[in-house]
Amino acid sequence: MTETRKGMLLVISGPSGAGKGTLVSRLLDLDPTFAFSVSVTTRARRENEIEDVHYHFISEEEYDTLLAGDAFLEHATVHSHRYGTLKSEVYERMNRGQNVLLDIDPQGARSVMEKEKDCVSVFILPPSYHDLKIRLHTRNTENEQEIERRLNNARGEIEQMGRYRYLIVNDDLDLAFDQLSAVVRAEKQNSVRYFPVVEE
Ligand code: ADP
Ligand code: 5GP
């Protein structure tokens, strides 16, 4: 029997500071079957970020052109900046059998879940609001006003966790990563992505 396989679309979402980026980079380091979908954003690049690795940093005008050209699988304004997932980062790879990983906000995740019913959606929850606050301050990548904005948005985002197929509380990082790995291991065997060709 020959097996052909469509790639998995893994959608990771949750409030800013929950640990999505940390879990995503660990998964990408350890599992070569995943490719990260690099989003476009109009927000400024942080010092530790690399152009075309973490994001494609683009102008408002470039964003408008992509929008008008129907280039996005989903797009959203998050914490007052615009972000979008390019179709070109996703579909070709999935059709070649590669797994694709999206780290996107809950608005974007909702729209992907509606369009791509077989996507694997995972919500990353912080152990508490207090921990979230500490993590955003410890990460030290946003100013006080931006941190406040992210914390204010977190409550509404957390209310949406019931829409996701899986929920992971990122308290102990190793445990959370084990749980994410278990989801990935099981979903790799999900029959929806297999097209077995039974030979005579
Ligand atoms: P997100 O991508 O969801 O915004 P990050 O991955 O940037 O979040 O994590 C926010 C901060 O919290 C980072 O400084 C990260 O090192 C830290 N962090 C992530 N997971 C944990 C954890 N389980 N326990 C403590 N700190 C964590
Ligand atoms: P940050 O500015 O901290 O990198 O990301 C802020 C939020 O935007 C995070 O919740 C992140 O998941 C989300 N995000 C990143 N890329 C995209 C995208 O392409 N689409 C959407 N909808 N959200 C995104």
PDB file of C-alpha atoms and ligand atoms in Angstrom:
ATOM      1  CA  MET A   1       0.000   0.000   0.000  1.00  0.00           C
ATOM      2  CA  THR A   2       1.347   3.446  -0.917  1.00  0.00           C
ATOM      3  CA  GLU A   3       0.483   6.341   1.367  1.00  0.00           C
ATOM      4  CA  THR A   4       0.286   9.912   0.263  1.00  0.00           C
ATOM      5  CA  ARG A   5      -0.225  12.539   2.881  1.00  0.00           C
ATOM      6  CA  LYS A   6      -1.387  16.141   3.111  1.00  0.00           C
ATOM      7  CA  GLY A   7       0.458  18.277   5.662  1.00  0.00           C
ATOM      8  CA  MET A   8      -1.036  19.222   9.016  1.00  0.00           C
ATOM      9  CA  LEU A   9      -1.981  22.842   9.690  1.00  0.00           C
ATOM     10  CA  LEU A  10      -1.137  23.423  13.359  1.00  0.00           C
ATOM     11  CA  VAL A  11      -2.620  26.657  14.727  1.00  0.00           C
ATOM     12  CA  ILE A  12      -1.192  27.843  18.040  1.00  0.00           C
ATOM     13  CA  SER A  13      -2.907  30.741  19.735  1.00  0.00           C
ATOM     14  CA  GLY A  14      -3.411  32.349  23.128  1.00  0.00           C
ATOM     15  CA  PRO A  15      -2.762  35.623  24.898  1.00  0.00           C
ATOM     16  CA  SER A  16       0.486  37.484  24.478  1.00  0.00           C
ATOM     17  CA  GLY A  17       3.015  36.254  27.049  1.00  0.00           C
ATOM     18  CA  ALA A  18       1.427  32.777  27.464  1.00  0.00           C
ATOM     19  CA  GLY A  19       4.536  31.129  25.993  1.00  0.00           C
ATOM     20  CA  LYS A  20       3.472  30.404  22.396  1.00  0.00           C
ATOM     21  CA  GLY A  21       6.750  31.571  20.880  1.00  0.00           C
ATOM     22  CA  THR A  22       8.777  29.535  23.389  1.00  0.00           C
ATOM     23  CA  LEU A  23       6.817  26.332  22.668  1.00  0.00           C
ATOM     24  CA  VAL A  24       6.804  26.967  18.918  1.00  0.00           C
ATOM     25  CA  SER A  25      10.561  27.431  18.683  1.00  0.00           C
ATOM     26  CA  ARG A  26      11.163  24.259  20.699  1.00  0.00           C
ATOM     27  CA  LEU A  27       8.865  22.298  18.397  1.00  0.00           C
ATOM     28  CA  LEU A  28      10.550  23.701  15.282  1.00  0.00           C
ATOM     29  CA  ASP A  29      14.001  22.840  16.686  1.00  0.00           C
ATOM     30  CA  LEU A  30      13.003  19.253  17.463  1.00  0.00           C
ATOM     31  CA  ASP A  31      10.632  18.351  14.639  1.00  0.00           C
ATOM     32  CA  PRO A  32      11.899  18.912  11.094  1.00  0.00           C
ATOM     33  CA  THR A  33       8.515  17.960   9.600  1.00  0.00           C
ATOM     34  CA  PHE A  34       7.219  21.425  10.583  1.00  0.00           C
ATOM     35  CA  ALA A  35       7.717  24.667   8.697  1.00  0.00           C
ATOM     36  CA  PHE A  36       6.868  27.965  10.366  1.00  0.00           C
ATOM     37  CA  SER A  37       4.533  30.253   8.471  1.00  0.00           C
ATOM     38  CA  VAL A  38       6.263  33.644   8.626  1.00  0.00           C
ATOM     39  CA  SER A  39       3.570  36.309   8.952  1.00  0.00           C
ATOM     40  CA  VAL A  40       3.656  39.866   7.710  1.00  0.00           C
ATOM     41  CA  THR A  41       3.269  42.657  10.235  1.00  0.00           C
ATOM     42  CA  THR A  42       3.237  46.433  10.242  1.00  0.00           C
ATOM     43  CA  ARG A  43       4.643  46.595  13.787  1.00  0.00           C
ATOM     44  CA  ALA A  44       8.252  47.645  14.380  1.00  0.00           C
ATOM     45  CA  ARG A  45      10.934  44.940  14.536  1.00  0.00           C
ATOM     46  CA  ARG A  46      12.239  44.147  18.028  1.00  0.00           C
ATOM     47  CA  GLU A  47      15.986  44.084  18.581  1.00  0.00           C
ATOM     48  CA  ASN A  48      16.162  40.282  18.815  1.00  0.00           C
ATOM     49  CA  GLU A  49      14.004  39.664  15.733  1.00  0.00           C
ATOM     50  CA  ILE A  50      15.287  38.733  12.292  1.00  0.00           C
ATOM     51  CA  GLU A  51      13.604  39.954   9.114  1.00  0.00           C
ATOM     52  CA  ASP A  52      11.948  37.077   7.175  1.00  0.00           C
ATOM     53  CA  VAL A  53      12.611  34.638  10.054  1.00  0.00           C
ATOM     54  CA  HIS A  54      10.287  35.963  12.752  1.00  0.00           C
ATOM     55  CA  TYR A  55       8.171  38.202  10.503  1.00  0.00           C
ATOM     56  CA  HIS A  56       8.181  39.945   7.176  1.00  0.00           C
ATOM     57  CA  PHE A  57       8.167  43.541   8.448  1.00  0.00           C
ATOM     58  CA  ILE A  58       6.271  45.647   5.939  1.00  0.00           C
ATOM     59  CA  SER A  59       4.803  49.150   5.568  1.00  0.00           C
ATOM     60  CA  GLU A  60       1.095  50.006   5.805  1.00  0.00           C
ATOM     61  CA  GLU A  61       1.089  50.541   2.020  1.00  0.00           C
ATOM     62  CA  GLU A  62       2.620  47.111   1.335  1.00  0.00           C
ATOM     63  CA  TYR A  63       0.045  45.564   3.668  1.00  0.00           C
ATOM     64  CA  ASP A  64      -2.797  47.279   1.767  1.00  0.00           C
ATOM     65  CA  THR A  65      -1.434  45.942  -1.527  1.00  0.00           C
ATOM     66  CA  LEU A  66      -1.332  42.355  -0.181  1.00  0.00           C
ATOM     67  CA  LEU A  67      -4.865  42.741   1.170  1.00  0.00           C
ATOM     68  CA  ALA A  68      -6.175  44.040  -2.156  1.00  0.00           C
ATOM     69  CA  GLY A  69      -4.439  41.133  -3.931  1.00  0.00           C
ATOM     70  CA  ASP A  70      -6.179  38.517  -1.729  1.00  0.00           C
ATOM     71  CA  ALA A  71      -2.797  37.264  -0.510  1.00  0.00           C
ATOM     72  CA  PHE A  72      -3.951  36.435   3.038  1.00  0.00           C
ATOM     73  CA  LEU A  73      -5.315  33.203   4.485  1.00  0.00           C
ATOM     74  CA  GLU A  74      -6.310  35.374   7.462  1.00  0.00           C
ATOM     75  CA  HIS A  75      -5.429  38.798   8.771  1.00  0.00           C
ATOM     76  CA  ALA A  76      -6.213  40.815  11.882  1.00  0.00           C
ATOM     77  CA  THR A  77      -5.431  43.969  13.785  1.00  0.00           C
ATOM     78  CA  VAL A  78      -3.847  42.843  17.050  1.00  0.00           C
ATOM     79  CA  HIS A  79      -2.864  45.233  19.844  1.00  0.00           C
ATOM     80  CA  SER A  80      -3.197  48.117  17.330  1.00  0.00           C
ATOM     81  CA  HIS A  81      -0.858  46.595  14.702  1.00  0.00           C
ATOM     82  CA  ARG A  82      -1.765  44.671  11.557  1.00  0.00           C
ATOM     83  CA  TYR A  83      -0.717  41.036  11.033  1.00  0.00           C
ATOM     84  CA  GLY A  84      -1.472  38.527   8.289  1.00  0.00           C
ATOM     85  CA  THR A  85      -0.794  34.927   7.264  1.00  0.00           C
ATOM     86  CA  LEU A  86       0.213  34.649   3.615  1.00  0.00           C
ATOM     87  CA  LYS A  87      -1.444  31.862   1.609  1.00  0.00           C
ATOM     88  CA  SER A  88       1.929  31.406  -0.071  1.00  0.00           C
ATOM     89  CA  GLU A  89       3.470  30.355   3.279  1.00  0.00           C
ATOM     90  CA  VAL A  90       0.879  27.627   3.809  1.00  0.00           C
ATOM     91  CA  TYR A  91      -0.793  25.816   0.914  1.00  0.00           C
ATOM     92  CA  GLU A  92       2.102  24.811  -1.325  1.00  0.00           C
ATOM     93  CA  ARG A  93       3.877  23.234   1.638  1.00  0.00           C
ATOM     94  CA  MET A  94       0.797  21.381   2.870  1.00  0.00           C
ATOM     95  CA  ASN A  95       0.166  20.013  -0.606  1.00  0.00           C
ATOM     96  CA  ARG A  96       3.738  18.683  -0.631  1.00  0.00           C
ATOM     97  CA  GLY A  97       2.996  16.845   2.640  1.00  0.00           C
ATOM     98  CA  GLN A  98       4.830  19.271   4.908  1.00  0.00           C
ATOM     99  CA  ASN A  99       3.336  20.275   8.280  1.00  0.00           C
ATOM    100  CA  VAL A 100       2.825  24.011   8.735  1.00  0.00           C
ATOM    101  CA  LEU A 101       2.764  25.891  12.023  1.00  0.00           C
ATOM    102  CA  LEU A 102       0.910  29.176  12.602  1.00  0.00           C
ATOM    103  CA  ASP A 103       1.422  31.340  15.715  1.00  0.00           C
ATOM    104  CA  ILE A 104      -1.510  33.739  15.408  1.00  0.00           C
ATOM    105  CA  ASP A 105      -3.946  35.645  17.609  1.00  0.00           C
ATOM    106  CA  PRO A 106      -7.422  34.302  18.523  1.00  0.00           C
ATOM    107  CA  GLN A 107      -9.234  36.416  15.856  1.00  0.00           C
ATOM    108  CA  GLY A 108      -6.986  34.968  13.151  1.00  0.00           C
ATOM    109  CA  ALA A 109      -7.238  31.474  14.644  1.00  0.00           C
ATOM    110  CA  ARG A 110     -11.030  31.662  14.541  1.00  0.00           C
ATOM    111  CA  SER A 111     -10.993  32.560  10.884  1.00  0.00           C
ATOM    112  CA  VAL A 112      -8.530  29.736  10.031  1.00  0.00           C
ATOM    113  CA  MET A 113     -10.649  27.238  12.024  1.00  0.00           C
ATOM    114  CA  GLU A 114     -13.695  28.260   9.941  1.00  0.00           C
ATOM    115  CA  LYS A 115     -11.862  27.929   6.611  1.00  0.00           C
ATOM    116  CA  GLU A 116      -9.712  24.878   7.341  1.00  0.00           C
ATOM    117  CA  LYS A 117     -11.862  22.405   9.240  1.00  0.00           C
ATOM    118  CA  ASP A 118      -9.051  19.845   9.566  1.00  0.00           C
ATOM    119  CA  CYS A 119      -6.596  22.258  11.173  1.00  0.00           C
ATOM    120  CA  VAL A 120      -5.270  21.317  14.600  1.00  0.00           C
ATOM    121  CA  SER A 121      -6.002  24.218  16.932  1.00  0.00           C
ATOM    122  CA  VAL A 122      -4.196  24.546  20.260  1.00  0.00           C
ATOM    123  CA  PHE A 123      -4.838  27.262  22.839  1.00  0.00           C
ATOM    124  CA  ILE A 124      -1.961  28.069  25.172  1.00  0.00           C
ATOM    125  CA  LEU A 125      -3.181  29.299  28.533  1.00  0.00           C
ATOM    126  CA  PRO A 126      -0.966  30.905  31.211  1.00  0.00           C
ATOM    127  CA  PRO A 127      -1.381  29.475  34.753  1.00  0.00           C
ATOM    128  CA  SER A 128      -2.797  32.809  35.962  1.00  0.00           C
ATOM    129  CA  TYR A 129      -3.265  36.431  35.007  1.00  0.00           C
ATOM    130  CA  HIS A 130      -0.569  37.295  37.549  1.00  0.00           C
ATOM    131  CA  ASP A 131       1.930  34.969  35.804  1.00  0.00           C
ATOM    132  CA  LEU A 132       1.034  36.494  32.459  1.00  0.00           C
ATOM    133  CA  LYS A 133       1.816  39.948  33.790  1.00  0.00           C
ATOM    134  CA  ILE A 134       5.155  38.811  35.229  1.00  0.00           C
ATOM    135  CA  ARG A 135       6.096  37.065  31.956  1.00  0.00           C
ATOM    136  CA  LEU A 136       5.362  40.128  29.856  1.00  0.00           C
ATOM    137  CA  HIS A 137       7.476  42.261  32.188  1.00  0.00           C
ATOM    138  CA  THR A 138      10.299  39.674  32.307  1.00  0.00           C
ATOM    139  CA  ARG A 139      10.349  39.365  28.502  1.00  0.00           C
ATOM    140  CA  ASN A 140      10.925  43.102  28.458  1.00  0.00           C
ATOM    141  CA  THR A 141      10.143  43.565  24.766  1.00  0.00           C
ATOM    142  CA  GLU A 142       7.263  46.050  25.141  1.00  0.00           C
ATOM    143  CA  ASN A 143       6.866  49.325  26.999  1.00  0.00           C
ATOM    144  CA  GLU A 144       4.458  49.688  29.923  1.00  0.00           C
ATOM    145  CA  GLN A 145       1.631  51.019  27.763  1.00  0.00           C
ATOM    146  CA  GLU A 146       1.958  48.131  25.267  1.00  0.00           C
ATOM    147  CA  ILE A 147       2.055  45.583  28.146  1.00  0.00           C
ATOM    148  CA  GLU A 148      -1.140  47.092  29.577  1.00  0.00           C
ATOM    149  CA  ARG A 149      -2.800  46.819  26.162  1.00  0.00           C
ATOM    150  CA  ARG A 150      -1.812  43.129  25.879  1.00  0.00           C
ATOM    151  CA  LEU A 151      -3.045  42.371  29.422  1.00  0.00           C
ATOM    152  CA  ASN A 152      -6.352  44.116  28.759  1.00  0.00           C
ATOM    153  CA  ASN A 153      -6.863  42.089  25.589  1.00  0.00           C
ATOM    154  CA  ALA A 154      -5.969  38.819  27.365  1.00  0.00           C
ATOM    155  CA  ARG A 155      -9.311  38.453  29.189  1.00  0.00           C
ATOM    156  CA  GLY A 156     -11.379  38.540  25.996  1.00  0.00           C
ATOM    157  CA  GLU A 157      -8.924  36.195  24.261  1.00  0.00           C
ATOM    158  CA  ILE A 158      -9.074  33.630  27.090  1.00  0.00           C
ATOM    159  CA  GLU A 159     -12.887  33.555  26.853  1.00  0.00           C
ATOM    160  CA  GLN A 160     -12.471  31.997  23.405  1.00  0.00           C
ATOM    161  CA  MET A 161     -10.484  28.953  24.524  1.00  0.00           C
ATOM    162  CA  GLY A 162     -13.507  26.626  24.170  1.00  0.00           C
ATOM    163  CA  ARG A 163     -13.342  26.977  20.372  1.00  0.00           C
ATOM    164  CA  TYR A 164     -10.025  25.118  20.196  1.00  0.00           C
ATOM    165  CA  ARG A 165      -9.486  21.383  19.781  1.00  0.00           C
ATOM    166  CA  TYR A 166      -6.778  21.305  22.488  1.00  0.00           C
ATOM    167  CA  LEU A 167      -5.951  23.346  25.551  1.00  0.00           C
ATOM    168  CA  ILE A 168      -2.518  23.427  27.180  1.00  0.00           C
ATOM    169  CA  VAL A 169      -1.766  25.268  30.430  1.00  0.00           C
ATOM    170  CA  ASN A 170       1.808  26.458  30.168  1.00  0.00           C
ATOM    171  CA  ASP A 171       2.849  26.395  33.828  1.00  0.00           C
ATOM    172  CA  ASP A 172       5.779  23.968  33.819  1.00  0.00           C
ATOM    173  CA  LEU A 173       7.370  24.491  30.392  1.00  0.00           C
ATOM    174  CA  ASP A 174       8.640  20.904  30.009  1.00  0.00           C
ATOM    175  CA  LEU A 175       5.218  19.490  30.849  1.00  0.00           C
ATOM    176  CA  ALA A 176       3.490  21.900  28.441  1.00  0.00           C
ATOM    177  CA  PHE A 177       5.921  20.913  25.698  1.00  0.00           C
ATOM    178  CA  ASP A 178       5.303  17.205  26.390  1.00  0.00           C
ATOM    179  CA  GLN A 179       1.579  17.840  26.043  1.00  0.00           C
ATOM    180  CA  LEU A 180       2.059  19.704  22.771  1.00  0.00           C
ATOM    181  CA  SER A 181       4.280  16.888  21.482  1.00  0.00           C
ATOM    182  CA  ALA A 182       1.597  14.339  22.409  1.00  0.00           C
ATOM    183  CA  VAL A 183      -0.995  16.297  20.413  1.00  0.00           C
ATOM    184  CA  VAL A 184       1.357  16.463  17.431  1.00  0.00           C
ATOM    185  CA  ARG A 185       2.195  12.750  17.648  1.00  0.00           C
ATOM    186  CA  ALA A 186      -1.462  11.762  17.702  1.00  0.00           C
ATOM    187  CA  GLU A 187      -2.517  14.219  14.997  1.00  0.00           C
ATOM    188  CA  LYS A 188       0.201  12.937  12.653  1.00  0.00           C
ATOM    189  CA  GLN A 189      -1.806   9.701  12.583  1.00  0.00           C
ATOM    190  CA  ASN A 190      -5.159  11.415  11.991  1.00  0.00           C
ATOM    191  CA  SER A 191      -6.762   9.646   9.044  1.00  0.00           C
ATOM    192  CA  VAL A 192      -8.126  12.889   7.549  1.00  0.00           C
ATOM    193  CA  ARG A 193      -4.707  13.686   6.124  1.00  0.00           C
ATOM    194  CA  TYR A 194      -3.983  10.264   4.611  1.00  0.00           C
ATOM    195  CA  PHE A 195      -4.837   9.086   1.122  1.00  0.00           C
ATOM    196  CA  PRO A 196      -3.801   5.455   1.062  1.00  0.00           C
ATOM    197  CA  VAL A 197      -3.516   3.943  -2.385  1.00  0.00           C
ATOM    198  CA  VAL A 198      -4.251   0.232  -2.114  1.00  0.00           C
ATOM    199  CA  GLU A 199      -2.289  -1.648  -4.748  1.00  0.00           C
ATOM    200  CA  GLU A 200      -3.741  -4.718  -6.470  1.00  0.00           C
TER     201      GLU A 200
HETATM  202  P1  ADP B   1       4.093  34.550  23.587  1.00  0.00           P
HETATM  203  O1  ADP B   1       4.810  34.105  22.337  1.00  0.00           O
HETATM  204  O2  ADP B   1       2.877  33.745  23.891  1.00  0.00           O
HETATM  205  O3  ADP B   1       3.831  36.021  23.615  1.00  0.00           O
HETATM  206  P2  ADP B   1       6.662  33.972  24.888  1.00  0.00           P
HETATM  207  O4  ADP B   1       7.001  32.615  24.368  1.00  0.00           O
HETATM  208  O5  ADP B   1       7.408  35.152  24.325  1.00  0.00           O
HETATM  209  O6  ADP B   1       5.087  34.256  24.829  1.00  0.00           O
HETATM  210  O7  ADP B   1       6.861  33.913  26.475  1.00  0.00           O
HETATM  211  C1  ADP B   1       6.700  35.087  27.288  1.00  0.00           C
HETATM  212  C2  ADP B   1       7.792  35.062  28.364  1.00  0.00           C
HETATM  213  O8  ADP B   1       7.496  34.024  29.284  1.00  0.00           O
HETATM  214  C3  ADP B   1       9.190  34.803  27.817  1.00  0.00           C
HETATM  215  O9  ADP B   1      10.129  35.585  28.548  1.00  0.00           O
HETATM  216  C4  ADP B   1       9.396  33.298  28.100  1.00  0.00           C
HETATM  217  O10 ADP B   1      10.758  32.981  28.273  1.00  0.00           O
HETATM  218  C5  ADP B   1       8.595  33.103  29.383  1.00  0.00           C
HETATM  219  N1  ADP B   1       8.006  31.763  29.544  1.00  0.00           N
HETATM  220  C6  ADP B   1       7.483  30.958  28.578  1.00  0.00           C
HETATM  221  N2  ADP B   1       7.011  29.817  29.125  1.00  0.00           N
HETATM  222  C7  ADP B   1       7.224  29.892  30.458  1.00  0.00           C
HETATM  223  C8  ADP B   1       6.961  29.022  31.572  1.00  0.00           C
HETATM  224  N3  ADP B   1       6.358  27.836  31.416  1.00  0.00           N
HETATM  225  N4  ADP B   1       7.322  29.435  32.806  1.00  0.00           N
HETATM  226  C9  ADP B   1       7.921  30.645  32.979  1.00  0.00           C
HETATM  227  N5  ADP B   1       8.214  31.511  31.978  1.00  0.00           N
HETATM  228  C10 ADP B   1       7.867  31.144  30.730  1.00  0.00           C
HETATM  229  P1  5GP B   2       3.838  39.884  18.708  1.00  0.00           P
HETATM  230  O1  5GP B   2       3.677  41.326  18.297  1.00  0.00           O
HETATM  231  O2  5GP B   2       4.034  39.742  20.210  1.00  0.00           O
HETATM  232  O3  5GP B   2       4.852  39.140  17.898  1.00  0.00           O
HETATM  233  O4  5GP B   2       2.452  39.162  18.397  1.00  0.00           O
HETATM  234  C1  5GP B   2       1.254  39.695  18.884  1.00  0.00           C
HETATM  235  C2  5GP B   2       0.129  38.754  18.558  1.00  0.00           C
HETATM  236  O5  5GP B   2      -0.037  38.694  17.125  1.00  0.00           O
HETATM  237  C3  5GP B   2       0.376  37.314  19.005  1.00  0.00           C
HETATM  238  O6  5GP B   2      -0.843  36.845  19.589  1.00  0.00           O
HETATM  239  C4  5GP B   2       0.670  36.577  17.733  1.00  0.00           C
HETATM  240  O7  5GP B   2       0.256  35.227  17.810  1.00  0.00           O
HETATM  241  C5  5GP B   2      -0.201  37.355  16.760  1.00  0.00           C
HETATM  242  N1  5GP B   2       0.165  37.152  15.357  1.00  0.00           N
HETATM  243  C6  5GP B   2       1.380  36.987  14.817  1.00  0.00           C
HETATM  244  N2  5GP B   2       1.298  36.798  13.484  1.00  0.00           N
HETATM  245  C7  5GP B   2      -0.020  36.835  13.177  1.00  0.00           C
HETATM  246  C8  5GP B   2      -0.777  36.664  11.970  1.00  0.00           C
HETATM  247  O8  5GP B   2      -0.259  36.454  10.879  1.00  0.00           O
HETATM  248  N3  5GP B   2      -2.119  36.759  12.074  1.00  0.00           N
HETATM  249  C9  5GP B   2      -2.764  37.002  13.248  1.00  0.00           C
HETATM  250  N4  5GP B   2      -4.083  37.051  13.236  1.00  0.00           N
HETATM  251  N5  5GP B   2      -2.091  37.149  14.409  1.00  0.00           N
HETATM  252  C10 5GP B   2      -0.745  37.072  14.376  1.00  0.00           C
END
